[in-house]
PDB file of C-alpha atoms and ligand atoms in Angstrom:
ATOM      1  CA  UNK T   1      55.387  -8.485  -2.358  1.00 48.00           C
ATOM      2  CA  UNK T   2      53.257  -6.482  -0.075  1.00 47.00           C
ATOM      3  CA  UNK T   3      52.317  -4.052  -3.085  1.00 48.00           C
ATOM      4  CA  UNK T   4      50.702  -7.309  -4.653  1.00 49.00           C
ATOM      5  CA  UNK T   5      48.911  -8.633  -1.736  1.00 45.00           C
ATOM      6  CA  UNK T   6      47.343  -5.282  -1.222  1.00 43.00           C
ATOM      7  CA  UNK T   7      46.357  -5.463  -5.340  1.00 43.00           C
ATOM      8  CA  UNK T   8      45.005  -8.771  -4.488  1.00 42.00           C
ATOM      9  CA  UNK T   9      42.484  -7.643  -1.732  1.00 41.00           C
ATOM     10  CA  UNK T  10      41.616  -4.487  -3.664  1.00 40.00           C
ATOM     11  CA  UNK T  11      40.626  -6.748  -6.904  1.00 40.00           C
ATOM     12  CA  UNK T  12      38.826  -9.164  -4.588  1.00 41.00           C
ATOM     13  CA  UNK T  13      36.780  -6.493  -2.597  1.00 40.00           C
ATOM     14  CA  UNK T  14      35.991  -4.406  -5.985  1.00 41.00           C
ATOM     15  CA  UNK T  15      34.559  -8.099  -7.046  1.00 42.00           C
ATOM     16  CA  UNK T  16      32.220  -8.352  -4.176  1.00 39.00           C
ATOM     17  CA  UNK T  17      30.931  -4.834  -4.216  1.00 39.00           C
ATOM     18  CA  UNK T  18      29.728  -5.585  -7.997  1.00 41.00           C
ATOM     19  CA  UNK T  19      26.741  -4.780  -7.449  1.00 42.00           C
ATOM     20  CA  UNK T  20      26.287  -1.819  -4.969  1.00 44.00           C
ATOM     21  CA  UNK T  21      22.969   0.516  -3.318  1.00 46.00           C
ATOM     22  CA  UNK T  22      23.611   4.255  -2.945  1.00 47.00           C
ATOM     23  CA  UNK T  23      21.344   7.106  -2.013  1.00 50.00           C
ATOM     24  CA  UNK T  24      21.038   9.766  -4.627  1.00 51.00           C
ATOM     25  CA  UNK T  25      22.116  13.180  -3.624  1.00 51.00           C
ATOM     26  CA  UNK T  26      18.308  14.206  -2.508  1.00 51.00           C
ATOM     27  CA  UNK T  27      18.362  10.820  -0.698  1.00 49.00           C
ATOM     28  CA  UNK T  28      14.737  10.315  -2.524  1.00 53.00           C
ATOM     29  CA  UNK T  29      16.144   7.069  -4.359  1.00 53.00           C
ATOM     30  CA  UNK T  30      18.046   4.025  -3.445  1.00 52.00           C
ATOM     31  CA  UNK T  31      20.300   3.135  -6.550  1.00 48.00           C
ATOM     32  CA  UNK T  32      21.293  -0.456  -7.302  1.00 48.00           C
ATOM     33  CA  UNK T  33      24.269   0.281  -9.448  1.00 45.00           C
ATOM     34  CA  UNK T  34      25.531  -2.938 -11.162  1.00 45.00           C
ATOM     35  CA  UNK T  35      29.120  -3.891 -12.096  1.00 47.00           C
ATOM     36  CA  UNK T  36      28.914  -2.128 -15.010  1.00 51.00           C
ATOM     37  CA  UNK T  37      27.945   1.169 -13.447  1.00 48.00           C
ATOM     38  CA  UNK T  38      24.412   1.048 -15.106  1.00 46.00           C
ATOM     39  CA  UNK T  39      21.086   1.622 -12.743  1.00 50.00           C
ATOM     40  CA  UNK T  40      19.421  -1.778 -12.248  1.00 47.00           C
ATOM     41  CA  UNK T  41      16.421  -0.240 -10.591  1.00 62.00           C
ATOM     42  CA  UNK T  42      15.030   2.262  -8.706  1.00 75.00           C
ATOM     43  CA  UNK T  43      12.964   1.930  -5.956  1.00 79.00           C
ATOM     44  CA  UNK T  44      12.386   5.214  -3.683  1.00 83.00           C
ATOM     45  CA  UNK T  45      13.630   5.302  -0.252  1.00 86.00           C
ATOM     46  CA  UNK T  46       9.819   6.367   0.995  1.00 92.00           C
ATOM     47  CA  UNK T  47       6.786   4.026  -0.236  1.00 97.00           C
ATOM     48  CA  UNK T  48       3.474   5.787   0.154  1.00 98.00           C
ATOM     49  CA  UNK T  49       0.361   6.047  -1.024  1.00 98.00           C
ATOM     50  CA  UNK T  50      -3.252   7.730  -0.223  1.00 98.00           C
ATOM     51  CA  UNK T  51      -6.101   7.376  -2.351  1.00 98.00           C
ATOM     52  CA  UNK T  52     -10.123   8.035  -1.850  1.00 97.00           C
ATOM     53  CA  UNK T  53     -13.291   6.782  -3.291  1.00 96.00           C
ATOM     54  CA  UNK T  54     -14.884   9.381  -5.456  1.00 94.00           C
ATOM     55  CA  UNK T  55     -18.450   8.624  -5.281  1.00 90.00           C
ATOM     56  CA  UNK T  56     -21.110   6.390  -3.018  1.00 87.00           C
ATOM     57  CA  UNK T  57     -20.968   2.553  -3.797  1.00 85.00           C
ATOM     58  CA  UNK T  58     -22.579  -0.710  -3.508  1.00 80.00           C
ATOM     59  CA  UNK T  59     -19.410  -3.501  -3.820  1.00 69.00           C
ATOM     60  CA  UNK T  60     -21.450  -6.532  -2.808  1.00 74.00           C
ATOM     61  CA  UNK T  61     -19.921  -9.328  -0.580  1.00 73.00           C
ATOM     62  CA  UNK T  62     -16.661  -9.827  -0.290  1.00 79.00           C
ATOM     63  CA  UNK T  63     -15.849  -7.616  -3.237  1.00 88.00           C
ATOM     64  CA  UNK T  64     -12.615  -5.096  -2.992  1.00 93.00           C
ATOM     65  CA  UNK T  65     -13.025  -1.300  -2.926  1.00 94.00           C
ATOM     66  CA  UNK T  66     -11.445   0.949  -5.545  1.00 95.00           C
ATOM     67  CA  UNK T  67     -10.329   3.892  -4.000  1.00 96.00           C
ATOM     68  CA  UNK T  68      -9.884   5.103  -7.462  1.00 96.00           C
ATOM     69  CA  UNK T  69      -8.266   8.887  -7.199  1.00 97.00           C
ATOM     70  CA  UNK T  70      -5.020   8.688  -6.069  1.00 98.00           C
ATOM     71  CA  UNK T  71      -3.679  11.326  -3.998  1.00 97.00           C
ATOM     72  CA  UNK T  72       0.066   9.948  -3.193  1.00 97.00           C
ATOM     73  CA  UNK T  73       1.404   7.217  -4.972  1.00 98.00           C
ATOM     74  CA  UNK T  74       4.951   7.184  -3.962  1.00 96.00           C
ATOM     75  CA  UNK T  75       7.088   3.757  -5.278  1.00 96.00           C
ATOM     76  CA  UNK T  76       3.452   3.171  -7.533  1.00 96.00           C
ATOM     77  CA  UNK T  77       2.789   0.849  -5.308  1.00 97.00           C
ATOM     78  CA  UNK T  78      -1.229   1.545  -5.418  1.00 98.00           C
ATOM     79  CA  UNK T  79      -3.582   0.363  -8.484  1.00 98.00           C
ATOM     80  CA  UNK T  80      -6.725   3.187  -8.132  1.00 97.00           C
ATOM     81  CA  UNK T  81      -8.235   0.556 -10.890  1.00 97.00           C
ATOM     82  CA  UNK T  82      -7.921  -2.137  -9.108  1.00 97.00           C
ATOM     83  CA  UNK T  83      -7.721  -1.054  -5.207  1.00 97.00           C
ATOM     84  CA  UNK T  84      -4.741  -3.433  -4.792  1.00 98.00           C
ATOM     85  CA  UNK T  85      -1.558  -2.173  -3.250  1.00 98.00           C
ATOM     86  CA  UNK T  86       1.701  -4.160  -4.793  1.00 98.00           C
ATOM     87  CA  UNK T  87       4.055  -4.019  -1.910  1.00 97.00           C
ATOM     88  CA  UNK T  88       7.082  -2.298  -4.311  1.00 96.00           C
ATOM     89  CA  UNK T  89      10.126  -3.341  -1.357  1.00 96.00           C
ATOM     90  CA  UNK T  90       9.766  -5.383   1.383  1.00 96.00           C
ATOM     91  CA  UNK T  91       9.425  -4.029   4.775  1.00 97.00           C
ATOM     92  CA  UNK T  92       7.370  -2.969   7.682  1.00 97.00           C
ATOM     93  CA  UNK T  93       4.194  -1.262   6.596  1.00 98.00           C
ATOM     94  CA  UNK T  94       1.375   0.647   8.314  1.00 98.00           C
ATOM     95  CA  UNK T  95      -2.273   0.663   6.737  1.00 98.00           C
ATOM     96  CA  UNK T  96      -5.067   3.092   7.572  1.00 98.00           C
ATOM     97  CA  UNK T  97      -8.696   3.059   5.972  1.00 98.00           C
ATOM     98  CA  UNK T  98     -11.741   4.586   6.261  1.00 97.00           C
ATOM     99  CA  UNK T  99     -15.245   3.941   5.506  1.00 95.00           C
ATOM    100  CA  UNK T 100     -18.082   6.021   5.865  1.00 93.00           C
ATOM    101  CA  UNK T 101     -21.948   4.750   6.205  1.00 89.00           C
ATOM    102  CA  UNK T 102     -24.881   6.322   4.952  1.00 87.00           C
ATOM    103  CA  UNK T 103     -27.961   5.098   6.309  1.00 85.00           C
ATOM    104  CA  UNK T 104     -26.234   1.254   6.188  1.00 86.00           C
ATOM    105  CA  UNK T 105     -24.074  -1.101   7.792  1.00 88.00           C
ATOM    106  CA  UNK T 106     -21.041  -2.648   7.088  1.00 90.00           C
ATOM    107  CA  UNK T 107     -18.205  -4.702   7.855  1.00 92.00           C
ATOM    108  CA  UNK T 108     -14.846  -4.104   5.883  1.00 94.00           C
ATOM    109  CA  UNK T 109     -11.308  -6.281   5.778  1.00 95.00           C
ATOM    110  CA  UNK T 110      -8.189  -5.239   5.466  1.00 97.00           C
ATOM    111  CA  UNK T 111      -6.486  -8.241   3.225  1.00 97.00           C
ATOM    112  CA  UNK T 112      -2.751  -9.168   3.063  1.00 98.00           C
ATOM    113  CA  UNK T 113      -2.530 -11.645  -0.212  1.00 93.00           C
ATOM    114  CA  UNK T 114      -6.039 -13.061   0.791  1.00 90.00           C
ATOM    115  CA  UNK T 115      -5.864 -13.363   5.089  1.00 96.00           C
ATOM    116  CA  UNK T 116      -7.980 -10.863   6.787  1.00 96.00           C
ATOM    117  CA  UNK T 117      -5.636  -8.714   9.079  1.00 98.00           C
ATOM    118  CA  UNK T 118      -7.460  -5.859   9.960  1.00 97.00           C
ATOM    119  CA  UNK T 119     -11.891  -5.304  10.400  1.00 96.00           C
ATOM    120  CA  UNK T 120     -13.816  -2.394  10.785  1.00 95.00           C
ATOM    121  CA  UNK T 121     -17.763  -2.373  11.452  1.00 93.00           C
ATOM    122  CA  UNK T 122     -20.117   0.578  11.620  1.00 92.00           C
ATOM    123  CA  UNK T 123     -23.737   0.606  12.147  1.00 90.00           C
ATOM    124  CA  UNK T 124     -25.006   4.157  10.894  1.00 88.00           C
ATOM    125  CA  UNK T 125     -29.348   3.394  10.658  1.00 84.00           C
ATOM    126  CA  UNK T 126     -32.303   5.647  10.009  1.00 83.00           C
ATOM    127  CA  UNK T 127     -30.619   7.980   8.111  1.00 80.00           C
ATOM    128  CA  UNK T 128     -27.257   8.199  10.256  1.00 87.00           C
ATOM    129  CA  UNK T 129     -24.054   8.933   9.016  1.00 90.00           C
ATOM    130  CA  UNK T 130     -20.561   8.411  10.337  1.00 92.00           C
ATOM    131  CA  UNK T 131     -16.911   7.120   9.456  1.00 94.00           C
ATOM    132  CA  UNK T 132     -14.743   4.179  10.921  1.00 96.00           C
ATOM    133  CA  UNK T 133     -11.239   3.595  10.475  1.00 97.00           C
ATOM    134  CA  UNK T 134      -9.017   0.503  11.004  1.00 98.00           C
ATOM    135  CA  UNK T 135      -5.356   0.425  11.220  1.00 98.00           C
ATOM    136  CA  UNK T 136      -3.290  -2.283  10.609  1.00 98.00           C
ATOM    137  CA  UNK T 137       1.073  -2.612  10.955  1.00 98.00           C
ATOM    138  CA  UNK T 138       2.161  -5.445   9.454  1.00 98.00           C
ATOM    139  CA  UNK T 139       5.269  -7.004   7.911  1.00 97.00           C
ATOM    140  CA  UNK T 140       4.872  -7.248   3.979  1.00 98.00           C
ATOM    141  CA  UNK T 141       7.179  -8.894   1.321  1.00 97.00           C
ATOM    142  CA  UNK T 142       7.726  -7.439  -1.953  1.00 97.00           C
ATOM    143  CA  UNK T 143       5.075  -8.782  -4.642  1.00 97.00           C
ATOM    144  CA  UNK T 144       2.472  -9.021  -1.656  1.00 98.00           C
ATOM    145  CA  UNK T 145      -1.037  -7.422  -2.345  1.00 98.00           C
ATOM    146  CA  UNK T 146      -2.689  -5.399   0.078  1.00 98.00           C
ATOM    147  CA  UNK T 147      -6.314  -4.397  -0.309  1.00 98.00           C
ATOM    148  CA  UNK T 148      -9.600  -3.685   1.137  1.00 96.00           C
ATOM    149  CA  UNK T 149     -12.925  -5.555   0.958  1.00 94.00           C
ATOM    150  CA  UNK T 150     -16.479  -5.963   2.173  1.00 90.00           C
ATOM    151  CA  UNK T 151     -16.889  -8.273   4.432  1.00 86.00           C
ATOM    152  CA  UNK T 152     -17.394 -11.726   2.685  1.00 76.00           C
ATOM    153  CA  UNK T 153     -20.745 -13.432   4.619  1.00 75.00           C
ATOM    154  CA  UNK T 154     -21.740 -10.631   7.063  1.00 74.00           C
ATOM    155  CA  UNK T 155     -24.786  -9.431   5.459  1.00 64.00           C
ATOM    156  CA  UNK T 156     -24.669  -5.359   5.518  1.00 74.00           C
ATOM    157  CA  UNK T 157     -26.903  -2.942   3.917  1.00 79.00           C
ATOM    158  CA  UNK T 158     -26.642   0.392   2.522  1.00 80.00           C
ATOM    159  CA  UNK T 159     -24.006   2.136   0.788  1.00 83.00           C
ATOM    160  CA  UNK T 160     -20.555   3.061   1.394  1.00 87.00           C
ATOM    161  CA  UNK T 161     -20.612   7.002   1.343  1.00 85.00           C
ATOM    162  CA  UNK T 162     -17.666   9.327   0.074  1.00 88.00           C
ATOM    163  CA  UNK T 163     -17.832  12.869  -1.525  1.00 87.00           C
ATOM    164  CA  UNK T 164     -17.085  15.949  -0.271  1.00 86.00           C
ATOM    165  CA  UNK T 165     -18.170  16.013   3.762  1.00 87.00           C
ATOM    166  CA  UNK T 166     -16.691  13.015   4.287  1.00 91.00           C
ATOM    167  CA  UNK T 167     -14.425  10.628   2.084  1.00 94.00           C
ATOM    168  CA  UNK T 168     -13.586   7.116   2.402  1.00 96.00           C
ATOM    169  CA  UNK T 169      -9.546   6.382   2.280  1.00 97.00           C
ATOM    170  CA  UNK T 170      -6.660   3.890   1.970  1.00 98.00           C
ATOM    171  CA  UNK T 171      -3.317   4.550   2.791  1.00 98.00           C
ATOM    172  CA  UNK T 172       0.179   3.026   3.495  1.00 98.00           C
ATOM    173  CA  UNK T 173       3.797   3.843   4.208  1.00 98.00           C
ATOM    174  CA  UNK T 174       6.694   1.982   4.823  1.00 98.00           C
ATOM    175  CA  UNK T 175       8.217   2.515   8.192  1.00 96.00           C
ATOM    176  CA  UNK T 176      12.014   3.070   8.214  1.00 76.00           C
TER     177      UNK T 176
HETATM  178  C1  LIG E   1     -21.378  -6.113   1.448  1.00 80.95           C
HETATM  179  O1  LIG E   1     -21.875  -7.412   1.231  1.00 80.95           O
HETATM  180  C2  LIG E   1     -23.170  -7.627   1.759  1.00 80.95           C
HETATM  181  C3  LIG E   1     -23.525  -9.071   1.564  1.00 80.95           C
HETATM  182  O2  LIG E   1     -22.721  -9.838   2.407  1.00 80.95           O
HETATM  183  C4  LIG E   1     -24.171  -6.728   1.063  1.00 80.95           C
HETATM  184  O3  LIG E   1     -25.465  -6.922   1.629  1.00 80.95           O
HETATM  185  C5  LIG E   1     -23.745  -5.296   1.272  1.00 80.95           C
HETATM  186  O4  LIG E   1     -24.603  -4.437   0.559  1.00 80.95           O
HETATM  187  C6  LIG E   1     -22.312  -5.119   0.798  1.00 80.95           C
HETATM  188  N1  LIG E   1     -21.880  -3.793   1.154  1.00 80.95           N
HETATM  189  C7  LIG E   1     -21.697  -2.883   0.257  1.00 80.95           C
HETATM  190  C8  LIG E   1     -21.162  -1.585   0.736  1.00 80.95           C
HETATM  191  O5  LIG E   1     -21.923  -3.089  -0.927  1.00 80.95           O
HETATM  192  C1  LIG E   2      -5.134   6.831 -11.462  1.00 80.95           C
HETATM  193  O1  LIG E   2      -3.813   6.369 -11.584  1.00 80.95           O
HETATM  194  C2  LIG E   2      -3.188   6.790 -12.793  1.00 80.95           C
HETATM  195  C3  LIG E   2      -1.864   6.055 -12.892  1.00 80.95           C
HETATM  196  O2  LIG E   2      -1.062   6.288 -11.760  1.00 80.95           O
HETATM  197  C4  LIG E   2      -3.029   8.292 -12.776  1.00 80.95           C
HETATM  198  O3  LIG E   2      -2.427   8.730 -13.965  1.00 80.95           O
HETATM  199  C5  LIG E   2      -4.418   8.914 -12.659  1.00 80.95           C
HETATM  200  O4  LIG E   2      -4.291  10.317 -12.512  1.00 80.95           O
HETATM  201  C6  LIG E   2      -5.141   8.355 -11.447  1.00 80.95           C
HETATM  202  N1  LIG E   2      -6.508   8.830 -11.479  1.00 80.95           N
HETATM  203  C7  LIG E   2      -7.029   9.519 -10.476  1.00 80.95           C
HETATM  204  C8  LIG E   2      -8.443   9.973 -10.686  1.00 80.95           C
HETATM  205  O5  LIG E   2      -6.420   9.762  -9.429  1.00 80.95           O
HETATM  206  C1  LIG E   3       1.820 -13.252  -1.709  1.00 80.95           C
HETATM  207  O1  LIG E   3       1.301 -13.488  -3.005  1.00 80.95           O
HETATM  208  C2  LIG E   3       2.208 -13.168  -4.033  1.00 80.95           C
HETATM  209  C3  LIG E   3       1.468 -13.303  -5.334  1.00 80.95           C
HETATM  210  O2  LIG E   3       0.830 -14.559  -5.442  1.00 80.95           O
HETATM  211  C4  LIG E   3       3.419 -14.076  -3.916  1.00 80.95           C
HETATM  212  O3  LIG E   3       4.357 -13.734  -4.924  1.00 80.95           O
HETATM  213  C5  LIG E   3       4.061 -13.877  -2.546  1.00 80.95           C
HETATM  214  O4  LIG E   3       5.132 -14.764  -2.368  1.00 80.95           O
HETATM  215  C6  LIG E   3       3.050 -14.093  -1.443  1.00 80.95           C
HETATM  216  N1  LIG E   3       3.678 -13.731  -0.186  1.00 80.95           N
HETATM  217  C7  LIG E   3       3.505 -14.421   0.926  1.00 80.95           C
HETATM  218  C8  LIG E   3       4.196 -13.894   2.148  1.00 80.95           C
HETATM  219  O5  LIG E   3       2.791 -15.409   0.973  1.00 80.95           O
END
C-alpha cells in the first residue's frame, strides 16, 4: 500500500518536471530539456553585446545608428545591419552608448520598442571634438527591440565621428 502511494507521487512529480532548465557543466547555457530528453532551446546564461561604428556618418533625423562591427554578441541578441538589439530572454538590462562629435551637434535616443528612455546631447563647434555617453537600466521583455537614434526634431549638424582615436559604441548585458 505505501509502496504504491510512493509510485503514485513519483509518477506525478516526474509529470510535472516534463519539461525541465539545467545549467550545462561550464554553466555557459541554460538547457530547456523537454519530456523527451531533447534540447528545446538554448539561450546562454550571459546576454551581451558591444558593437562600434566603423566610419563617420550623417543618419538624418530620427534615423537609427548601425553600429555595424560587432565586438561581443553573446545570446545574438545585436543586428550590426540593422543597429537593433532583440532582447533574446527577458530580464533586467543595462545599456551604454557613445557618440562622438566632430565639429557638430547632436542629440541621440536610446529607444525601447519606440519610447525614448535614455538622451545624450553634445555640442562640439569650430572644429571641436569630444564623446558623450548615456546609460540607461531598464527592464526588457523578450522580443523587445532596443536601439539608438538621432534625435527626431532637434535640428543638429555635423557628423557623428568614429575611427580609430575615438569610436562611437552600443552595448548591453543582462544583469543577474
Ligand atoms: C540628426 O537629424 C538632424 C535633423 O533633425 C540633422 O540635421 C542632423 O544632421 C542629424 N544628425 C546626424 C548625425 O546625421
Ligand atoms: C556582423 O554580424 C555578422 C553576424 O553575426 C558577423 O558574422 C560579422 O562578422 C559582423 N560584422 C562585423 C564587421 O562585425
Ligand atoms: C515590444 O514590441 C515587440 C514587437 O512588436 C512586441 O512583441 C513586444 O510585446 C513589445 N513589448 C512591450 C513591453 O511592449
Amino acid at each position: 500500500m505505501l509502496t504504491s502511494i510512493i509510485l503514485v507521487l513519483v509518477v506525478i512529480t516526474a509529470d510535472v518536471s516534463a519539461e525541465s532548465s539545467c545549467q550545462t557543466t561550464d554553466g555557459r547555457y541554460e538547457v530547456s530539456i523537454t519530456g523527451r530528453g531533447i534540447e528545446s532551446e538554448k539561450i546562454p546564461q550571459v546576454i551581451a553585446f558591444h558593437a562600434y561604428i566603423s566610419k563617420h556618418v550623417f543618419p538624418g533625423a530620427g534615423r537609427r545608428f548601425v553600429f555595424d562591427v560587432t565586438k561581443t554578441n553573446q545570446g545574438k541578441g545585436y543586428n550590426n545591419h540593422t543597429g537593433v538589439f532583440t532582447c533574446p530572454k527577458t530580464g533586467m538590462y543595462v545599456f551604454v552608448w557613445v557618440m562622438r562629435s566632430l565639429a557638430g551637434e547632436h542629440s541621440t535616443e536610446l529607444m525601447i520598442n519606440d519610447s525614448v528612455y535614455g538622451s545624450t546631447f553634445l555640442r562640439a563647434k569650430n572644429g571641436d571634438d569630444g564623446s558623450v555617453s548615456g546609460t540607461v537600466v531598464a527592464h526588457v521583455t523578450k522580443g523587445d527591440s532596443v536601439y539608438v537614434r538621432n534625435h527626431s526634431v532637434l535640428a543638429g549638424d555635423g557628423m557623428i565621428a568614429s575611427n580609430l582615436h575615438g569610436q562611437s559604441t552600443f552595448s548591453g548585458w543582462l544583469l543577474q
